[in-house]
Short mmCIF file of C-alpha atoms and ligand atoms in Angstrom, two decimals:
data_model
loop_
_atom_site.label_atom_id
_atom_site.label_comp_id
_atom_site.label_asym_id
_atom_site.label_seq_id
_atom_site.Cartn_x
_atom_site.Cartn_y
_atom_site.Cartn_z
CA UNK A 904 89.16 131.05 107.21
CA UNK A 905 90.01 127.76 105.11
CA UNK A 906 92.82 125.62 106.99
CA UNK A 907 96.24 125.72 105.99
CA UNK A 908 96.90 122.42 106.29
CA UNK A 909 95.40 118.92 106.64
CA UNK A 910 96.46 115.83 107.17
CA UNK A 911 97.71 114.19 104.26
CA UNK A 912 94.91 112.38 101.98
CA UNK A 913 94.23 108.36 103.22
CA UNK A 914 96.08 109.61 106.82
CA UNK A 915 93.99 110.87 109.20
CA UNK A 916 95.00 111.80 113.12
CA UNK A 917 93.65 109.22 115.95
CA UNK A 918 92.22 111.45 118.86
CA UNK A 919 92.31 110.62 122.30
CA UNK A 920 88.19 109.43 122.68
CA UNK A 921 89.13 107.04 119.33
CA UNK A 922 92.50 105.98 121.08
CA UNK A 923 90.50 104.46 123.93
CA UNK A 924 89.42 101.60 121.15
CA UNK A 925 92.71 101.23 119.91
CA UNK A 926 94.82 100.69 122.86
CA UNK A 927 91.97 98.28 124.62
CA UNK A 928 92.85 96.23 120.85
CA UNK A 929 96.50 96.27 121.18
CA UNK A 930 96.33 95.79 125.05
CA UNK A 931 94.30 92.31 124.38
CA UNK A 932 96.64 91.79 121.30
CA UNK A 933 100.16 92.08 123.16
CA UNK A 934 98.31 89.84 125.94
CA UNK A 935 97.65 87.14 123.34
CA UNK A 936 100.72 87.54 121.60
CA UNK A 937 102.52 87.09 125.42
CA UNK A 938 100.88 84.52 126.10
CA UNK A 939 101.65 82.58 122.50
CA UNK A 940 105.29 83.05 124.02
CA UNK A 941 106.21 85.46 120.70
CA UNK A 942 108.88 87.84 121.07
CA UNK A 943 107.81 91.68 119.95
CA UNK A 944 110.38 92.92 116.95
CA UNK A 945 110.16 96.68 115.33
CA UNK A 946 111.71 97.40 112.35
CA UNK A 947 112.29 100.75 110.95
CA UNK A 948 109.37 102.29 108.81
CA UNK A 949 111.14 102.62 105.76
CA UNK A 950 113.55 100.43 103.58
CA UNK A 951 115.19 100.06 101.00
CA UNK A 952 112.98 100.16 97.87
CA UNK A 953 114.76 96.65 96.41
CA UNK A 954 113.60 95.14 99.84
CA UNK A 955 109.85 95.18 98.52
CA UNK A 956 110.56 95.23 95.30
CA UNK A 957 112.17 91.77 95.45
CA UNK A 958 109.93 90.37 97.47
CA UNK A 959 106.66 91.09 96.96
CA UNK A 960 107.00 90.25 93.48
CA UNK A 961 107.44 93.07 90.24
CA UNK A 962 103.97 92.30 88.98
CA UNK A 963 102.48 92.75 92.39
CA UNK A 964 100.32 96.38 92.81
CA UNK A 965 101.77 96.97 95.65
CA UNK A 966 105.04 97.17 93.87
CA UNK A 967 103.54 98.38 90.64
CA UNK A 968 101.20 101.26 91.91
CA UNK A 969 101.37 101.82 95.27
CA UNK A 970 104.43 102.41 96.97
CA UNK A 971 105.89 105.28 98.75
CA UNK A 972 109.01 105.14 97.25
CA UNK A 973 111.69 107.84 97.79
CA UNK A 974 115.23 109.39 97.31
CA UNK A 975 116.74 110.46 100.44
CA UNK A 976 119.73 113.48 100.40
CA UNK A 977 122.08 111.06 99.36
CA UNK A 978 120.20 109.67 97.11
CA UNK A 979 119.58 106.65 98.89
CA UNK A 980 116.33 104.49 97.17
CA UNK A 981 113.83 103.88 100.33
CA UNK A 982 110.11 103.16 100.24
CA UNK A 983 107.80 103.72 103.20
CA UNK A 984 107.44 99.65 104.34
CA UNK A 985 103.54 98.76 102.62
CA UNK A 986 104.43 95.27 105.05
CA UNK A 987 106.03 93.97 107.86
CA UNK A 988 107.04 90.31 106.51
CA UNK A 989 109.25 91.29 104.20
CA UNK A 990 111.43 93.85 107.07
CA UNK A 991 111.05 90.85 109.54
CA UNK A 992 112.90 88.35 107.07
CA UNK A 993 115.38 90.97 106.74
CA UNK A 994 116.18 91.78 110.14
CA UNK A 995 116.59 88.02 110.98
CA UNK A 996 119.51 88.15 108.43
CA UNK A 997 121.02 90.86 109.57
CA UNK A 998 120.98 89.87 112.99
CA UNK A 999 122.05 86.02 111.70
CA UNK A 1000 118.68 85.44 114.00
CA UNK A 1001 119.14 81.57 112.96
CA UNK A 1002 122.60 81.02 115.36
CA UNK A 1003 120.15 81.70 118.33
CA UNK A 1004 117.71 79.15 117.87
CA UNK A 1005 115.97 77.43 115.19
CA UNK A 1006 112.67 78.58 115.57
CA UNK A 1007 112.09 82.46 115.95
CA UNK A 1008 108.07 83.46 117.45
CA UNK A 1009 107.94 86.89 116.59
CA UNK A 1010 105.15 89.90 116.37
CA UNK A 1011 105.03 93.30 115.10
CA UNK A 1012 102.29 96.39 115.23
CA UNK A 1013 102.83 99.51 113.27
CA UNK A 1014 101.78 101.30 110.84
CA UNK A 1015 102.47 100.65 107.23
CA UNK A 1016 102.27 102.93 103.92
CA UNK A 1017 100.49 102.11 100.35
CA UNK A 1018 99.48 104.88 97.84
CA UNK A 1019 95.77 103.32 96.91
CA UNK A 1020 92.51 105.06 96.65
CA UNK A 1021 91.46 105.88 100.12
CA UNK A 1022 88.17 104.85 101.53
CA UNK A 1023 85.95 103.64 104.80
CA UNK A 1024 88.63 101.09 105.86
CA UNK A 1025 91.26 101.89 103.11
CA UNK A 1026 94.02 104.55 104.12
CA UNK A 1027 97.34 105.38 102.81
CA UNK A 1028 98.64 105.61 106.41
CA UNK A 1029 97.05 101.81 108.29
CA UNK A 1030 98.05 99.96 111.20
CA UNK A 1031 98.52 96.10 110.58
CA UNK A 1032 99.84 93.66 113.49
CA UNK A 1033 101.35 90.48 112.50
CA UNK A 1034 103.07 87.49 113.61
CA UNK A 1035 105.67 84.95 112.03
CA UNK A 1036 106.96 81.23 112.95
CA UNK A 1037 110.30 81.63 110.89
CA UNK A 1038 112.35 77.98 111.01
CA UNK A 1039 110.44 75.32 110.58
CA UNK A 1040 108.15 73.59 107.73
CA UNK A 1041 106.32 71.60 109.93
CA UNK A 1042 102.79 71.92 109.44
CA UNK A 1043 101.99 72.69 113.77
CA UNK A 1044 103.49 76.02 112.89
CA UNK A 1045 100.93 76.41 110.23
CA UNK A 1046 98.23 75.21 112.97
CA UNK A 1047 99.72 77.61 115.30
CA UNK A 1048 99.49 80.74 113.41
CA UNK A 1049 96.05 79.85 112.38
CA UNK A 1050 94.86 79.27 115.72
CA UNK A 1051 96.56 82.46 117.08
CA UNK A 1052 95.32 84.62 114.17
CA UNK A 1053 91.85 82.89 115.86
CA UNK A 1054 92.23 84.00 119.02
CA UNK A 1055 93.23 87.58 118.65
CA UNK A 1056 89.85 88.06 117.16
CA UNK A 1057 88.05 86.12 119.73
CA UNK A 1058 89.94 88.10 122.58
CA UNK A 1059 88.69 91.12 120.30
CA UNK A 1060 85.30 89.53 121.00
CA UNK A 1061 84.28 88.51 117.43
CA UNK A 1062 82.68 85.07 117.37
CA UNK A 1063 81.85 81.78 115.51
CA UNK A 1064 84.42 82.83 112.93
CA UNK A 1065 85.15 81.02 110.01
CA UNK A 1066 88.87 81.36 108.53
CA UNK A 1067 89.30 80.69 104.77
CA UNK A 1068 91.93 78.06 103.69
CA UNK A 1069 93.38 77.28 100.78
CA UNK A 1070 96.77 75.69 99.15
CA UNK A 1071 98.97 77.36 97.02
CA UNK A 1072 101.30 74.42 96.79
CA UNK A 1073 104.86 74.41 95.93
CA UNK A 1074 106.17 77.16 93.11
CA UNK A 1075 106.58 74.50 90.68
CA UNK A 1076 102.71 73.22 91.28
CA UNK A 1077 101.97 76.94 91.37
CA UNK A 1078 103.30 77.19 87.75
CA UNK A 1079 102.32 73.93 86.27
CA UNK A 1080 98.73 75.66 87.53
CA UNK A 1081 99.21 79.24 85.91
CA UNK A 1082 99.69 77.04 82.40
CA UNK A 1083 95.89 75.65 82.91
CA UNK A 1084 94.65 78.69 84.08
CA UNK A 1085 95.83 80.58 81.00
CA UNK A 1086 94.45 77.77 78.73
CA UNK A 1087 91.34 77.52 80.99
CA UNK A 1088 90.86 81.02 80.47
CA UNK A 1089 91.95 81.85 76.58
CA UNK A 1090 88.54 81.90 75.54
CA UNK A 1091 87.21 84.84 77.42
CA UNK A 1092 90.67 86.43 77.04
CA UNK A 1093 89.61 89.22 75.13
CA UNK A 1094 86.60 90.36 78.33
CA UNK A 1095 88.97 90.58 80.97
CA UNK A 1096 90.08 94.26 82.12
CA UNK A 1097 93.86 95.65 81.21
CA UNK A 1098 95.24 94.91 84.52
CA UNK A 1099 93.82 91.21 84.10
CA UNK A 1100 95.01 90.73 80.49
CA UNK A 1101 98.53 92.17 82.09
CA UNK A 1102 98.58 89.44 85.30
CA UNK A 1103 97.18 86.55 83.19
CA UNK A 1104 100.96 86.97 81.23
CA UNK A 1105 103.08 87.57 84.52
CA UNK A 1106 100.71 85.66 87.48
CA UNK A 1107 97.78 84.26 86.20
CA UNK A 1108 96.95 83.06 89.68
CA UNK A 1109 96.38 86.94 90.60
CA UNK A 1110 93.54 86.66 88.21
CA UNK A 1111 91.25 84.90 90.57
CA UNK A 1112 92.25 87.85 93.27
CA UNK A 1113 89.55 90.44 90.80
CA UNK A 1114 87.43 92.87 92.96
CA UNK A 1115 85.00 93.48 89.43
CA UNK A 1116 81.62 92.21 89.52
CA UNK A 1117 81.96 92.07 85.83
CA UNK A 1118 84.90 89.92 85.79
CA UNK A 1119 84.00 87.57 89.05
CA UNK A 1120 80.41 86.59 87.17
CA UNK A 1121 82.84 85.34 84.27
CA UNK A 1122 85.01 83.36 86.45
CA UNK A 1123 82.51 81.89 88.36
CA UNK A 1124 81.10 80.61 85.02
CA UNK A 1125 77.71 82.98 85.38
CA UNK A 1126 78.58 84.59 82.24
CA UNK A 1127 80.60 83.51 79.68
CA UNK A 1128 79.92 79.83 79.94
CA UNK A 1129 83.24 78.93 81.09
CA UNK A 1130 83.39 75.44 82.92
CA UNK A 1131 84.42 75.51 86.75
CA UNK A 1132 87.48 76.66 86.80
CA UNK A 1133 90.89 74.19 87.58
CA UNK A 1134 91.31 74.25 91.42
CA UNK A 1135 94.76 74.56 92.65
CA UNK A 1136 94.23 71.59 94.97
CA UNK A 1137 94.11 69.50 92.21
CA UNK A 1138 97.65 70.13 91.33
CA UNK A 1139 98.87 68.99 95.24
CA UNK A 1140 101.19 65.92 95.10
CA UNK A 1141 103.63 64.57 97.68
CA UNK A 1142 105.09 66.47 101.04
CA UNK A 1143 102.97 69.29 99.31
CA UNK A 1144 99.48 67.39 99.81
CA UNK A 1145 100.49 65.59 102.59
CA UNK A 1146 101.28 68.92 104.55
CA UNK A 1147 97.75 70.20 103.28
CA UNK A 1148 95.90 67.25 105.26
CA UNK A 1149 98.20 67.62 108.31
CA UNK A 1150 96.82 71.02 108.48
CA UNK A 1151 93.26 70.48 107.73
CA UNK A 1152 93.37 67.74 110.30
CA UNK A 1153 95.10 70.28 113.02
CA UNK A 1154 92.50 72.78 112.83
CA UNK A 1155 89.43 70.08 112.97
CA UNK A 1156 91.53 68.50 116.14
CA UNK A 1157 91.82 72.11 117.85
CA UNK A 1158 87.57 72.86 116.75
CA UNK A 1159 88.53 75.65 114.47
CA UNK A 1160 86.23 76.59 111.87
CA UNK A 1161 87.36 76.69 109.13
CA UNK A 1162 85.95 76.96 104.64
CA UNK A 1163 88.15 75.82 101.92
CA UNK A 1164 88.25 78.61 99.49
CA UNK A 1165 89.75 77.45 95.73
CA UNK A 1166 89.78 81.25 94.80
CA UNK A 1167 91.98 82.28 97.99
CA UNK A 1168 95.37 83.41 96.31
CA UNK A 1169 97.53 85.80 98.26
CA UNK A 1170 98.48 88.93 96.42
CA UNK A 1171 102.66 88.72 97.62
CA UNK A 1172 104.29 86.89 95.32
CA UNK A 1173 106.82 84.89 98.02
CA UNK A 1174 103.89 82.82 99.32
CA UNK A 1175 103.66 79.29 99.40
CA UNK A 1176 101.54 76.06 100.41
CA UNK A 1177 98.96 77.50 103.52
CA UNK A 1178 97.03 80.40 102.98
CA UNK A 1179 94.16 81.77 105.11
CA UNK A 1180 92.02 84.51 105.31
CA UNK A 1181 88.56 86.34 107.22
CA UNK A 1182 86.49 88.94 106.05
CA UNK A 1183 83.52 90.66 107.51
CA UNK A 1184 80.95 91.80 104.76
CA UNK A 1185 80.03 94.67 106.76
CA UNK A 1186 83.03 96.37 105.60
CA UNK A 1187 82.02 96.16 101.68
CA UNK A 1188 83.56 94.47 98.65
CA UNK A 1189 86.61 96.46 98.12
CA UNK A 1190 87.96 96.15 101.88
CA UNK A 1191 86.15 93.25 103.97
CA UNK A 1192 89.41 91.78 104.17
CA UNK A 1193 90.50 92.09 108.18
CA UNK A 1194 93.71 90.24 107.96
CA UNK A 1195 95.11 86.71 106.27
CA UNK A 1196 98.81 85.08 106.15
CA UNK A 1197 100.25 81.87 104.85
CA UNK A 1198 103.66 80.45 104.57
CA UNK A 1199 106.26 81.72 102.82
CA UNK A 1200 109.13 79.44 102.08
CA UNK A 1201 110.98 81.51 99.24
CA UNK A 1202 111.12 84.59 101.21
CA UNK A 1203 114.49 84.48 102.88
CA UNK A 1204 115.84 82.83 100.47
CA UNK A 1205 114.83 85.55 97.77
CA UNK A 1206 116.76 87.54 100.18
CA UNK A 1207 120.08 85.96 99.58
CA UNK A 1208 120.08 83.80 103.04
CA UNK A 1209 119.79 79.90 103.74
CA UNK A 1210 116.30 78.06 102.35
CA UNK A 1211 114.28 79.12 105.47
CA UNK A 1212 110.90 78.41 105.95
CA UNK A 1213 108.32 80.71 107.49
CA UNK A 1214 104.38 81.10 108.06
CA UNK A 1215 102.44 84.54 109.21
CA UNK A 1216 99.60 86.65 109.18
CA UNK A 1217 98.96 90.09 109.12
CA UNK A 1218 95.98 91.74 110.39
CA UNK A 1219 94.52 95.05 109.47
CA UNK A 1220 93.90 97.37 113.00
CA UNK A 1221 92.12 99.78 111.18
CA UNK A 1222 89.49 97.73 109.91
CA UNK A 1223 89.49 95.88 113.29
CA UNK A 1224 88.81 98.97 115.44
CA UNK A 1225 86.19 100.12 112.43
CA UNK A 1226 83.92 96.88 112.87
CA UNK A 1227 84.09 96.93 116.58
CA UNK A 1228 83.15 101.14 116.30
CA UNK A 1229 80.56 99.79 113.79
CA UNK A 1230 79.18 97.48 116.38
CA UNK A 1231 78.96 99.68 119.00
CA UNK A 1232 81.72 99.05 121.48
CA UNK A 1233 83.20 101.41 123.63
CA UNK A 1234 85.67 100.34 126.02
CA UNK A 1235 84.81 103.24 128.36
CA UNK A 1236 87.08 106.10 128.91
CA UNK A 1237 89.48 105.80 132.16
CA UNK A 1238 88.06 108.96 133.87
CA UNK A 1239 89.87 110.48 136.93
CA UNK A 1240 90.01 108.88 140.30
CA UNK A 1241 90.19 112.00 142.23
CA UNK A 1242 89.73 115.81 141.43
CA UNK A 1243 91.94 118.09 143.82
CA UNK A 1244 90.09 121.41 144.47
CA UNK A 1245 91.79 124.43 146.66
CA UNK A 1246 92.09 127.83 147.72
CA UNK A 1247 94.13 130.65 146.25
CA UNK A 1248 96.08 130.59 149.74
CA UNK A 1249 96.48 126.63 149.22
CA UNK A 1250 97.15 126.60 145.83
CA UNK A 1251 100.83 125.44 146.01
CA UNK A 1252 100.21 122.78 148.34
CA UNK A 1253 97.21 121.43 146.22
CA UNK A 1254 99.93 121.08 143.40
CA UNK A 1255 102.70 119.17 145.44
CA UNK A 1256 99.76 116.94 146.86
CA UNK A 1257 98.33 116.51 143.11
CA UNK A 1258 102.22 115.74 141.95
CA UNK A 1259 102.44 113.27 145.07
CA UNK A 1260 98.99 111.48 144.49
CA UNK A 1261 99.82 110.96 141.03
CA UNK A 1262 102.17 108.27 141.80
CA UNK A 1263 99.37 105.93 142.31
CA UNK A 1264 96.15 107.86 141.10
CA UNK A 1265 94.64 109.79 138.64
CA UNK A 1266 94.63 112.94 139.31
CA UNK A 1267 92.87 116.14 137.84
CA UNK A 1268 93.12 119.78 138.92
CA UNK A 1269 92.88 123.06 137.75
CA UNK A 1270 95.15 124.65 135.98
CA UNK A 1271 93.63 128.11 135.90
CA UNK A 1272 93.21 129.22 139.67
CA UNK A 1273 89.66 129.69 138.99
CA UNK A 1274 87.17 130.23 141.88
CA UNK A 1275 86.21 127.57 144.32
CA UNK A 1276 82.98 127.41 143.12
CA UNK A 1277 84.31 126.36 139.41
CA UNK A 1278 86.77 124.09 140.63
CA UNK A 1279 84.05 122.74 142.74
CA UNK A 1280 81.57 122.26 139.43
CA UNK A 1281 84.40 120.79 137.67
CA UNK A 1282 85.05 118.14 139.91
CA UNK A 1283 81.49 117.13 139.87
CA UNK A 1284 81.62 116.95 135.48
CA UNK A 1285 84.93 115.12 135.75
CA UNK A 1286 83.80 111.72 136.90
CA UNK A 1287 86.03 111.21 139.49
CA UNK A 1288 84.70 109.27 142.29
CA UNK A 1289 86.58 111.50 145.23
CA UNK A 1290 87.05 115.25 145.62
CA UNK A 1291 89.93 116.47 147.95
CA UNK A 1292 89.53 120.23 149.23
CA UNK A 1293 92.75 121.30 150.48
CA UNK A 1294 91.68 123.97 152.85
CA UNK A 1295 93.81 126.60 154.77
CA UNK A 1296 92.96 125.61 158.18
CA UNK A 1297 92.76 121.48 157.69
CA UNK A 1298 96.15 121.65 155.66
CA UNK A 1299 98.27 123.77 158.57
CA UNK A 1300 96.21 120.40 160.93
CA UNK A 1301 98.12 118.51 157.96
CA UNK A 1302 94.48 117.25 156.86
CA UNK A 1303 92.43 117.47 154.22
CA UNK A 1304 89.06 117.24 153.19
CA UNK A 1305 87.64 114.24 151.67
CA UNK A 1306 84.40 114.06 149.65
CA UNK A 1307 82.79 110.69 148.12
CA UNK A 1308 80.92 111.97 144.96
CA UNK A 1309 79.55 109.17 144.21
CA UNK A 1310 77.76 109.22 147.74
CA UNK A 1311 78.07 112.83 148.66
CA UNK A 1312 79.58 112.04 152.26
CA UNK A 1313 82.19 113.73 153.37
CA UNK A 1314 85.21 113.38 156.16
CA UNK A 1315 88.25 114.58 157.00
CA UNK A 1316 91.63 112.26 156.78
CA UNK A 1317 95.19 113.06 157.83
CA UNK A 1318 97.27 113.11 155.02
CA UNK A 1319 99.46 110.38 155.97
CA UNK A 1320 95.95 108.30 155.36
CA UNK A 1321 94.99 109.54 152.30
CA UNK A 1322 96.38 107.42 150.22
CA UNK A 1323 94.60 104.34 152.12
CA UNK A 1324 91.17 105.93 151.95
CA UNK A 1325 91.30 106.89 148.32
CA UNK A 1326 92.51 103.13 147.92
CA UNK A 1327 89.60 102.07 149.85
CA UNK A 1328 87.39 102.16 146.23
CA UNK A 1329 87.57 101.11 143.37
CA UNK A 1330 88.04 104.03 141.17
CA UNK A 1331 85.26 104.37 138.67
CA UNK A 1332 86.13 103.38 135.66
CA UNK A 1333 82.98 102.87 132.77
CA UNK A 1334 82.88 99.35 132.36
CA UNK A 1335 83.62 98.22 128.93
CA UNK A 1336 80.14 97.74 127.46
CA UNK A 1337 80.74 94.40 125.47
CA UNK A 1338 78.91 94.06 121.51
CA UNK A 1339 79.15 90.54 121.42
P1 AMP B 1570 97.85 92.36 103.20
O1 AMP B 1570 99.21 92.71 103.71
O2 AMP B 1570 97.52 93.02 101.89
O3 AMP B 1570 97.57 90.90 103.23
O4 AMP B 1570 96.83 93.02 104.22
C1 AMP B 1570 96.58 92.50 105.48
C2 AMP B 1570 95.47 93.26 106.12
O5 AMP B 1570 95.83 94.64 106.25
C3 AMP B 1570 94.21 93.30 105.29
O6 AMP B 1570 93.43 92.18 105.55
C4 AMP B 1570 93.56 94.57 105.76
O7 AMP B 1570 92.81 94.34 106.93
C5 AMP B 1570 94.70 95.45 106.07
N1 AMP B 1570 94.96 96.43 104.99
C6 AMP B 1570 95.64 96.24 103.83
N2 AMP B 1570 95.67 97.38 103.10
C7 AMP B 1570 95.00 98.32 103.82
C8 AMP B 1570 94.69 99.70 103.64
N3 AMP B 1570 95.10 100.37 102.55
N4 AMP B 1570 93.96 100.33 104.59
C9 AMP B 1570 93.54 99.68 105.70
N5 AMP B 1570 93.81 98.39 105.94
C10 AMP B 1570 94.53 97.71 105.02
#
């Protein structure tokens, strides 16, 4: 019989074995993130449309093809959030954030909602975690975030990576910039895709962000003879350069690696001055991307508060969890500490002991009142390390019966020292077999 329904194309349900990864990555994340001294924020998963709209720029795709946008029963005009920057900014409005303090460390993990064409490590439904300095311009936050975006992947165990860098200078430089791209690229105008031609006119800079082969072997001067093409650093003057090398120094003082990338240009419109990036390869063209940020200056602003500056990353989970799958790692499944077996005439008083156990272990049991002998082969499949057998006779003694599986020895314990024997081992747990 075909299903009824499925999930939704580009969603797809996380199941408990898959889960295991997941939470180990946000259990190391929220550790980092703690020990950064950020404060967690949620926002609500949809917004109003104007929110994104305004901020992520009109000739942005994100905006232009690939948000959930909606009408609620009052006609309301929401969109599913595609990012979590953009909500951030909005809550610290809202909740005048500023009067507390001038600098605000905050994180967020969620999931977030684009319509694009789903693939391996592209979904319509994907997880991002992010961070954000909002309050200062100083270039340490820029260091900051860099390093922290650093060390969420090395507590995620990826190594030697190197973080792409680049400047996007001030929106005036940015402009001055588009000009010479445009002239820079007039003569090979006519070759460039529609949605090329389109950005050249509203965000030239967007050009450089192409995905086609086609395109990337005529920017990089392969075909097409074009000469190298203007670098955005070149443009840097004043606070705007000088905040470049502050940075650049910062990450050589704190050893992290790090590759100047001239074609690095953030897809949001609202950035400004740092920008950074990874990728891993293995992930193909299209989505090697595993997370970037930069600063973002004209953000709140745009949103009709005080010039405030701000810096953050985003980081894709989905990808994340892919490349560690990819690589092999399995965090190991947290089995059951103890399986409770009994008798139909002890039945109830296995279930008030399971209840009472479960306060400090895990605890399995049958649900079924099958036979001894199938509880029995249960408990020996479930990977728990003890077996209690709640038997007529031992539980009127108040005792039960307790079995080491891992050893096969067996005693019997009072219950008021159960707890202390089933203490007495570490529960087995897999260890987490590491891939790096
Ligand atoms: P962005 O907000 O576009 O800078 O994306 C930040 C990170 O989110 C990317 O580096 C990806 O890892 C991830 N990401 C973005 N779009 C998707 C998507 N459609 N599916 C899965 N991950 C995504």
């Amino acid at each position: 019989m075909a299903l009824k329904h499925q999930a939704p194309r580009g969603t797809r349900d996380l199941l408990p074995d898959e889960l295991a990864r997941w939470q180990w990555v946000e259990r190391q994340a929220t550790a980092v993130m703690t020990r950064y001294g950020y404060g967690e924020i949620r926002t609500p998963m949809f917004e109003d449309y104007e929110l994104f709209a305004r901020t992520s720029g009109e000739s942005s795709d994100v905006v232009q093809k690939e948000m959930y946008r909606f009408k609620d029963l009052k006609g309301r005009d929401l969109a599913l959030r595609p990012e979590g920057t953009a909500p951030v900014a909005r809550a610290y409005l809202e909740h005048a954030m500023s009067g507390r303090g001038k600098i605000h460390r905050l994180w967020y993990m969620g999931p977030m909602f684009r319509y694009g064409r789903p693939q391996k490590g592209r979904y319509r439904e994907f997880y991002q975690i992010g961070a954000e300095i909002i309050g200062t311009q100083a270039p340490a936050a820029d260091i900051e975030m860099i390093a922290l975006f650093v060390d969420l992947f090395e507590a995620w165990g990826f190594k030697d990576l190197a973080v792409a860098v680049n400047s996007l200078g001030t929106p005036e430089s940015r402009r001055a910039h588009g000009e010479k791209l445009r002239e820079w690229l007039a003569p090979v105008r006519d070759r460039l895709s529609a949605d090329s031609q389109r950005r050249l006119e509203t965000n030239p800079l967007r050009v450089l962000d192409t995905k086609d082969p086609e395109e990337i072997a005529i920017l990089t001067g392969e075909k097409g003879g074009l000469p190298p093409w203007p670098r955005m650093l070149d443009a840097l003057q004043g606070d705007a350069l000088a905040h470049w090398k502050e940075v650049l120094t910062g990450l050589e003082a704190l050893g992290i690696r790090h590759e100047i990338d001239h074609g690095l240009v953030r897809g949001l419109d609202y950035y400004t001055l740092t920008a950074f990036e990874v990728h891993d390869r293995s992930l193909g063209p299209g989505q090697s991307a595993l997370g970037g940020g930069g600063r973002y200056d004209g953000l709140i602003e745009s949103l009709g508060g005080p010039g405030t500056p701000g810096v953050g990353f985003s980081i894709g989970l989905d990808r994340v969890v892919l490349v560690l799958e990819q690589r092999g790692f399995d965090p190991g499944a947290h089995r059951c500490d103890v399986y409770v077996v009994s008798m139909e005439s002890t039945r109830e008083a296995a279930l008030k002991l399971v209840r009472e156990l479960r306060r400090e272990f895990a605890v399995d049991v049958d649900l079924e009142s099958r036979a001894f002998s199938a509880q029995m082969k249960a408990a020996g499949k479930s990977g728990a390390h003890w077996m209690v057998l709640v038997g007529e006779d031992e539980w009127k003694r108040g005792q039960v019966a307790l079995k080491d599986l891992a050893d096969g020895t067996q005693s019997t314990v009072g219950l008021e020292e159960l707890h202390a024997a089933l203490r007495g081992k570490e529960p087995v747990k897999e260890k987490a077999t590491p891939w790096w």
